[in-house]
PDB file of C-alpha atoms and ligand atoms in Angstrom:
ATOM      1  CA  MET Y  14       0.000   0.000   0.000  1.00 53.00           C
ATOM      2  CA  SER Y  15       1.560   3.288  -1.049  1.00 70.00           C
ATOM      3  CA  ALA Y  16      -0.710   5.605   0.943  1.00 88.00           C
ATOM      4  CA  SER Y  17      -1.161   5.325   4.697  1.00 93.00           C
ATOM      5  CA  PRO Y  18      -4.605   4.558   6.148  1.00 95.00           C
ATOM      6  CA  ALA Y  19      -4.738   8.151   7.384  1.00 96.00           C
ATOM      7  CA  ASP Y  20      -4.187   9.457   3.829  1.00 96.00           C
ATOM      8  CA  LEU Y  21      -6.790   7.123   2.337  1.00 97.00           C
ATOM      9  CA  VAL Y  22      -9.417   7.979   4.912  1.00 98.00           C
ATOM     10  CA  ARG Y  23      -8.725  11.719   4.527  1.00 97.00           C
ATOM     11  CA  ARG Y  24      -9.290  11.372   0.768  1.00 97.00           C
ATOM     12  CA  PHE Y  25     -12.589   9.614   1.437  1.00 98.00           C
ATOM     13  CA  HIS Y  26     -13.781  12.224   3.904  1.00 98.00           C
ATOM     14  CA  HIS Y  27     -12.940  15.031   1.482  1.00 97.00           C
ATOM     15  CA  ALA Y  28     -14.573  13.201  -1.428  1.00 98.00           C
ATOM     16  CA  VAL Y  29     -17.886  12.635   0.355  1.00 98.00           C
ATOM     17  CA  GLY Y  30     -17.966  15.801   2.424  1.00 97.00           C
ATOM     18  CA  LEU Y  31     -17.404  14.282   5.864  1.00 97.00           C
ATOM     19  CA  ASP Y  32     -15.771  16.375   8.592  1.00 96.00           C
ATOM     20  CA  ALA Y  33     -11.972  16.547   8.521  1.00 97.00           C
ATOM     21  CA  ARG Y  34     -10.160  18.676  11.090  1.00 97.00           C
ATOM     22  CA  THR Y  35      -6.454  19.400  11.285  1.00 96.00           C
ATOM     23  CA  THR Y  36      -6.186  20.336  14.973  1.00 97.00           C
ATOM     24  CA  PRO Y  37      -7.391  18.212  17.904  1.00 97.00           C
ATOM     25  CA  THR Y  38     -10.803  19.572  18.720  1.00 95.00           C
ATOM     26  CA  GLU Y  39     -13.777  18.626  20.871  1.00 94.00           C
ATOM     27  CA  VAL Y  40     -16.618  18.227  18.351  1.00 96.00           C
ATOM     28  CA  PRO Y  41     -20.362  18.688  18.920  1.00 97.00           C
ATOM     29  CA  ALA Y  42     -21.804  15.868  21.032  1.00 97.00           C
ATOM     30  CA  PRO Y  43     -24.170  14.489  18.341  1.00 98.00           C
ATOM     31  CA  LEU Y  44     -21.261  14.117  15.909  1.00 98.00           C
ATOM     32  CA  ALA Y  45     -19.033  12.556  18.557  1.00 97.00           C
ATOM     33  CA  ALA Y  46     -21.829  10.123  19.480  1.00 98.00           C
ATOM     34  CA  GLN Y  47     -22.422   9.196  15.832  1.00 98.00           C
ATOM     35  CA  ARG Y  48     -18.733   8.394  15.371  1.00 98.00           C
ATOM     36  CA  GLY Y  49     -18.773   6.323  18.550  1.00 97.00           C
ATOM     37  CA  ARG Y  50     -21.775   4.326  17.318  1.00 98.00           C
ATOM     38  CA  LEU Y  51     -20.157   3.696  13.945  1.00 98.00           C
ATOM     39  CA  LEU Y  52     -17.041   2.331  15.590  1.00 97.00           C
ATOM     40  CA  ALA Y  53     -19.049   0.201  18.030  1.00 98.00           C
ATOM     41  CA  GLU Y  54     -21.000  -1.285  15.104  1.00 98.00           C
ATOM     42  CA  GLU Y  55     -17.816  -2.214  13.303  1.00 97.00           C
ATOM     43  CA  ALA Y  56     -16.253  -3.645  16.479  1.00 97.00           C
ATOM     44  CA  ALA Y  57     -19.381  -5.756  16.989  1.00 97.00           C
ATOM     45  CA  GLU Y  58     -19.033  -7.051  13.426  1.00 97.00           C
ATOM     46  CA  VAL Y  59     -15.459  -8.128  14.231  1.00 97.00           C
ATOM     47  CA  ALA Y  60     -16.707  -9.924  17.327  1.00 96.00           C
ATOM     48  CA  GLU Y  61     -19.354 -11.745  15.257  1.00 96.00           C
ATOM     49  CA  VAL Y  62     -16.825 -13.285  12.878  1.00 96.00           C
ATOM     50  CA  SER Y  63     -13.750 -13.555  15.121  1.00 95.00           C
ATOM     51  CA  VAL Y  64     -14.227 -17.234  15.871  1.00 93.00           C
ATOM     52  CA  THR Y  65     -16.472 -18.443  13.072  1.00 94.00           C
ATOM     53  CA  GLY Y  66     -14.805 -16.583  10.212  1.00 92.00           C
ATOM     54  CA  PRO Y  67     -14.544 -16.895   7.308  1.00 96.00           C
ATOM     55  CA  LEU Y  68     -11.129 -15.280   7.222  1.00 97.00           C
ATOM     56  CA  ASP Y  69     -11.971 -12.855   4.414  1.00 98.00           C
ATOM     57  CA  LYS Y  70     -14.929 -11.571   6.431  1.00 97.00           C
ATOM     58  CA  LEU Y  71     -12.724 -11.130   9.507  1.00 97.00           C
ATOM     59  CA  ALA Y  72     -10.165  -9.216   7.423  1.00 98.00           C
ATOM     60  CA  HIS Y  73     -12.943  -7.038   6.014  1.00 98.00           C
ATOM     61  CA  GLU Y  74     -14.355  -6.181   9.436  1.00 98.00           C
ATOM     62  CA  LEU Y  75     -10.906  -5.529  10.935  1.00 98.00           C
ATOM     63  CA  ALA Y  76     -10.228  -3.105   8.087  1.00 98.00           C
ATOM     64  CA  ASP Y  77     -13.601  -1.455   8.688  1.00 98.00           C
ATOM     65  CA  VAL Y  78     -12.669  -0.898  12.357  1.00 98.00           C
ATOM     66  CA  VAL Y  79      -9.343   0.677  11.417  1.00 98.00           C
ATOM     67  CA  TYR Y  80     -10.936   2.783   8.660  1.00 98.00           C
ATOM     68  CA  VAL Y  81     -13.675   4.085  10.950  1.00 98.00           C
ATOM     69  CA  ALA Y  82     -11.173   4.662  13.766  1.00 98.00           C
ATOM     70  CA  TYR Y  83      -8.979   6.744  11.461  1.00 98.00           C
ATOM     71  CA  GLY Y  84     -12.096   8.567  10.281  1.00 98.00           C
ATOM     72  CA  THR Y  85     -13.127   9.291  13.831  1.00 98.00           C
ATOM     73  CA  ALA Y  86      -9.653  10.603  14.607  1.00 98.00           C
ATOM     74  CA  LEU Y  87      -9.869  12.812  11.517  1.00 98.00           C
ATOM     75  CA  VAL Y  88     -13.273  14.155  12.546  1.00 98.00           C
ATOM     76  CA  HIS Y  89     -11.680  15.121  15.879  1.00 98.00           C
ATOM     77  CA  GLY Y  90      -8.533  16.507  14.217  1.00 98.00           C
ATOM     78  CA  ILE Y  91      -6.282  13.881  15.808  1.00 98.00           C
ATOM     79  CA  ASP Y  92      -3.152  12.673  13.992  1.00 98.00           C
ATOM     80  CA  LEU Y  93      -3.722   9.049  14.926  1.00 98.00           C
ATOM     81  CA  ASP Y  94      -0.397   7.856  13.499  1.00 97.00           C
ATOM     82  CA  ALA Y  95       1.397   9.978  16.097  1.00 98.00           C
ATOM     83  CA  VAL Y  96      -0.803   8.562  18.870  1.00 98.00           C
ATOM     84  CA  ILE Y  97      -0.135   5.017  17.717  1.00 98.00           C
ATOM     85  CA  ALA Y  98       3.593   5.759  17.743  1.00 98.00           C
ATOM     86  CA  GLU Y  99       3.282   6.859  21.378  1.00 98.00           C
ATOM     87  CA  ILE Y 100       1.321   3.732  22.315  1.00 97.00           C
ATOM     88  CA  HIS Y 101       4.000   1.669  20.598  1.00 97.00           C
ATOM     89  CA  ARG Y 102       6.779   3.508  22.442  1.00 96.00           C
ATOM     90  CA  SER Y 103       5.044   2.726  25.720  1.00 95.00           C
ATOM     91  CA  ASN Y 104       4.383  -0.902  24.827  1.00 91.00           C
ATOM     92  CA  MET Y 105       8.039  -1.444  24.000  1.00 92.00           C
ATOM     93  CA  THR Y 106       8.962  -0.362  27.547  1.00 91.00           C
ATOM     94  CA  LYS Y 107       7.222  -3.558  28.706  1.00 89.00           C
ATOM     95  CA  LEU Y 108      10.443  -5.249  27.622  1.00 89.00           C
ATOM     96  CA  GLY Y 109      13.076  -5.341  30.317  1.00 83.00           C
ATOM     97  CA  PRO Y 110      16.703  -4.209  29.745  1.00 83.00           C
ATOM     98  CA  ASP Y 111      17.450  -7.839  28.907  1.00 85.00           C
ATOM     99  CA  GLY Y 112      14.843  -7.766  26.143  1.00 85.00           C
ATOM    100  CA  ARG Y 113      12.585 -10.124  28.029  1.00 86.00           C
ATOM    101  CA  ILE Y 114       8.984  -9.739  29.066  1.00 86.00           C
ATOM    102  CA  ARG Y 115       7.242 -11.075  32.129  1.00 85.00           C
ATOM    103  CA  ARG Y 116       3.968 -12.911  31.670  1.00 89.00           C
ATOM    104  CA  ARG Y 117       1.170 -13.787  34.014  1.00 89.00           C
ATOM    105  CA  ALA Y 118       0.151 -17.456  34.164  1.00 92.00           C
ATOM    106  CA  ASP Y 119      -2.624 -16.824  31.607  1.00 92.00           C
ATOM    107  CA  GLY Y 120      -0.169 -15.291  29.160  1.00 89.00           C
ATOM    108  CA  LYS Y 121      -0.957 -11.601  29.703  1.00 87.00           C
ATOM    109  CA  ILE Y 122       2.163  -9.467  29.333  1.00 86.00           C
ATOM    110  CA  LEU Y 123       2.945  -7.634  32.579  1.00 86.00           C
ATOM    111  CA  LYS Y 124       4.294  -4.124  32.923  1.00 87.00           C
ATOM    112  CA  GLY Y 125       7.835  -4.366  34.257  1.00 83.00           C
ATOM    113  CA  ASP Y 126       9.909  -1.954  36.323  1.00 85.00           C
ATOM    114  CA  HIS Y 127      10.908   0.021  33.223  1.00 88.00           C
ATOM    115  CA  TYR Y 128       7.363   0.475  31.924  1.00 92.00           C
ATOM    116  CA  GLU Y 129       6.431   4.007  30.845  1.00 94.00           C
ATOM    117  CA  ALA Y 130       2.737   4.770  30.356  1.00 96.00           C
ATOM    118  CA  PRO Y 131       1.819   6.498  27.100  1.00 97.00           C
ATOM    119  CA  ASP Y 132       1.402  10.264  27.333  1.00 98.00           C
ATOM    120  CA  VAL Y 133      -1.347  10.799  24.766  1.00 98.00           C
ATOM    121  CA  ALA Y 134      -2.213  14.242  26.116  1.00 98.00           C
ATOM    122  CA  ALA Y 135       1.339  15.388  25.342  1.00 98.00           C
ATOM    123  CA  VAL Y 136       1.033  14.047  21.793  1.00 98.00           C
ATOM    124  CA  LEU Y 137      -2.237  15.936  21.287  1.00 98.00           C
ATOM    125  CA  ARG Y 138      -0.764  19.124  22.775  1.00 97.00           C
ATOM    126  CA  ARG Y 139       2.061  18.903  20.235  1.00 98.00           C
ATOM    127  CA  GLN Y 140      -0.670  18.747  17.573  1.00 97.00           C
ATOM    128  CA  GLY Y 141      -2.184  21.959  18.921  1.00 97.00           C
ATOM    129  CA  TRP Y 142      -4.742  20.627  21.369  1.00 97.00           C
ATOM    130  CA  VAL Y 143      -5.813  23.025  24.077  1.00 93.00           C
ATOM    131  CA  PRO Y 144      -7.589  20.955  26.760  1.00 89.00           C
ATOM    132  CA  GLY Y 145     -10.986  22.462  27.501  1.00 81.00           C
ATOM    133  CA  GLY Y 146     -10.597  24.895  24.609  1.00 66.00           C
ATOM    134  CA  GLU Y 147     -12.541  25.140  21.391  1.00 54.00           C
TER     135      GLU Y 147
HETATM  136 MG1   MG Q  11     -18.209  -3.753   8.671  1.00 54.48          MG
END
């Protein structure tokens, strides 16, 4: 894929006249709620086919979730790629200095002594977000 999901979704929003903001912004509640419902619908569709498949349907619904999530970020003016990079940075701190991770008995990866929580607010502030502002 030559264009990133963010680029593709931005093209779609511009083409069909959906909201697309460039600065993190609190949007009107009805719009925010609509975006939340859209994402919940797509997540539910993933849940429906997660076990039963078929695999092409699962792939389709996973892509729908990502597409709608990027669209929702765009509606709110969030550069989601930068947020994902911050989540990734944090997740990688779950590795110890020896490159190992600790797991609970059920397989869940535990946060070690070197874990750093993601600072999403800082990422949004770098994008121009003013908490509580318009
Ligand atoms: Mg779907």
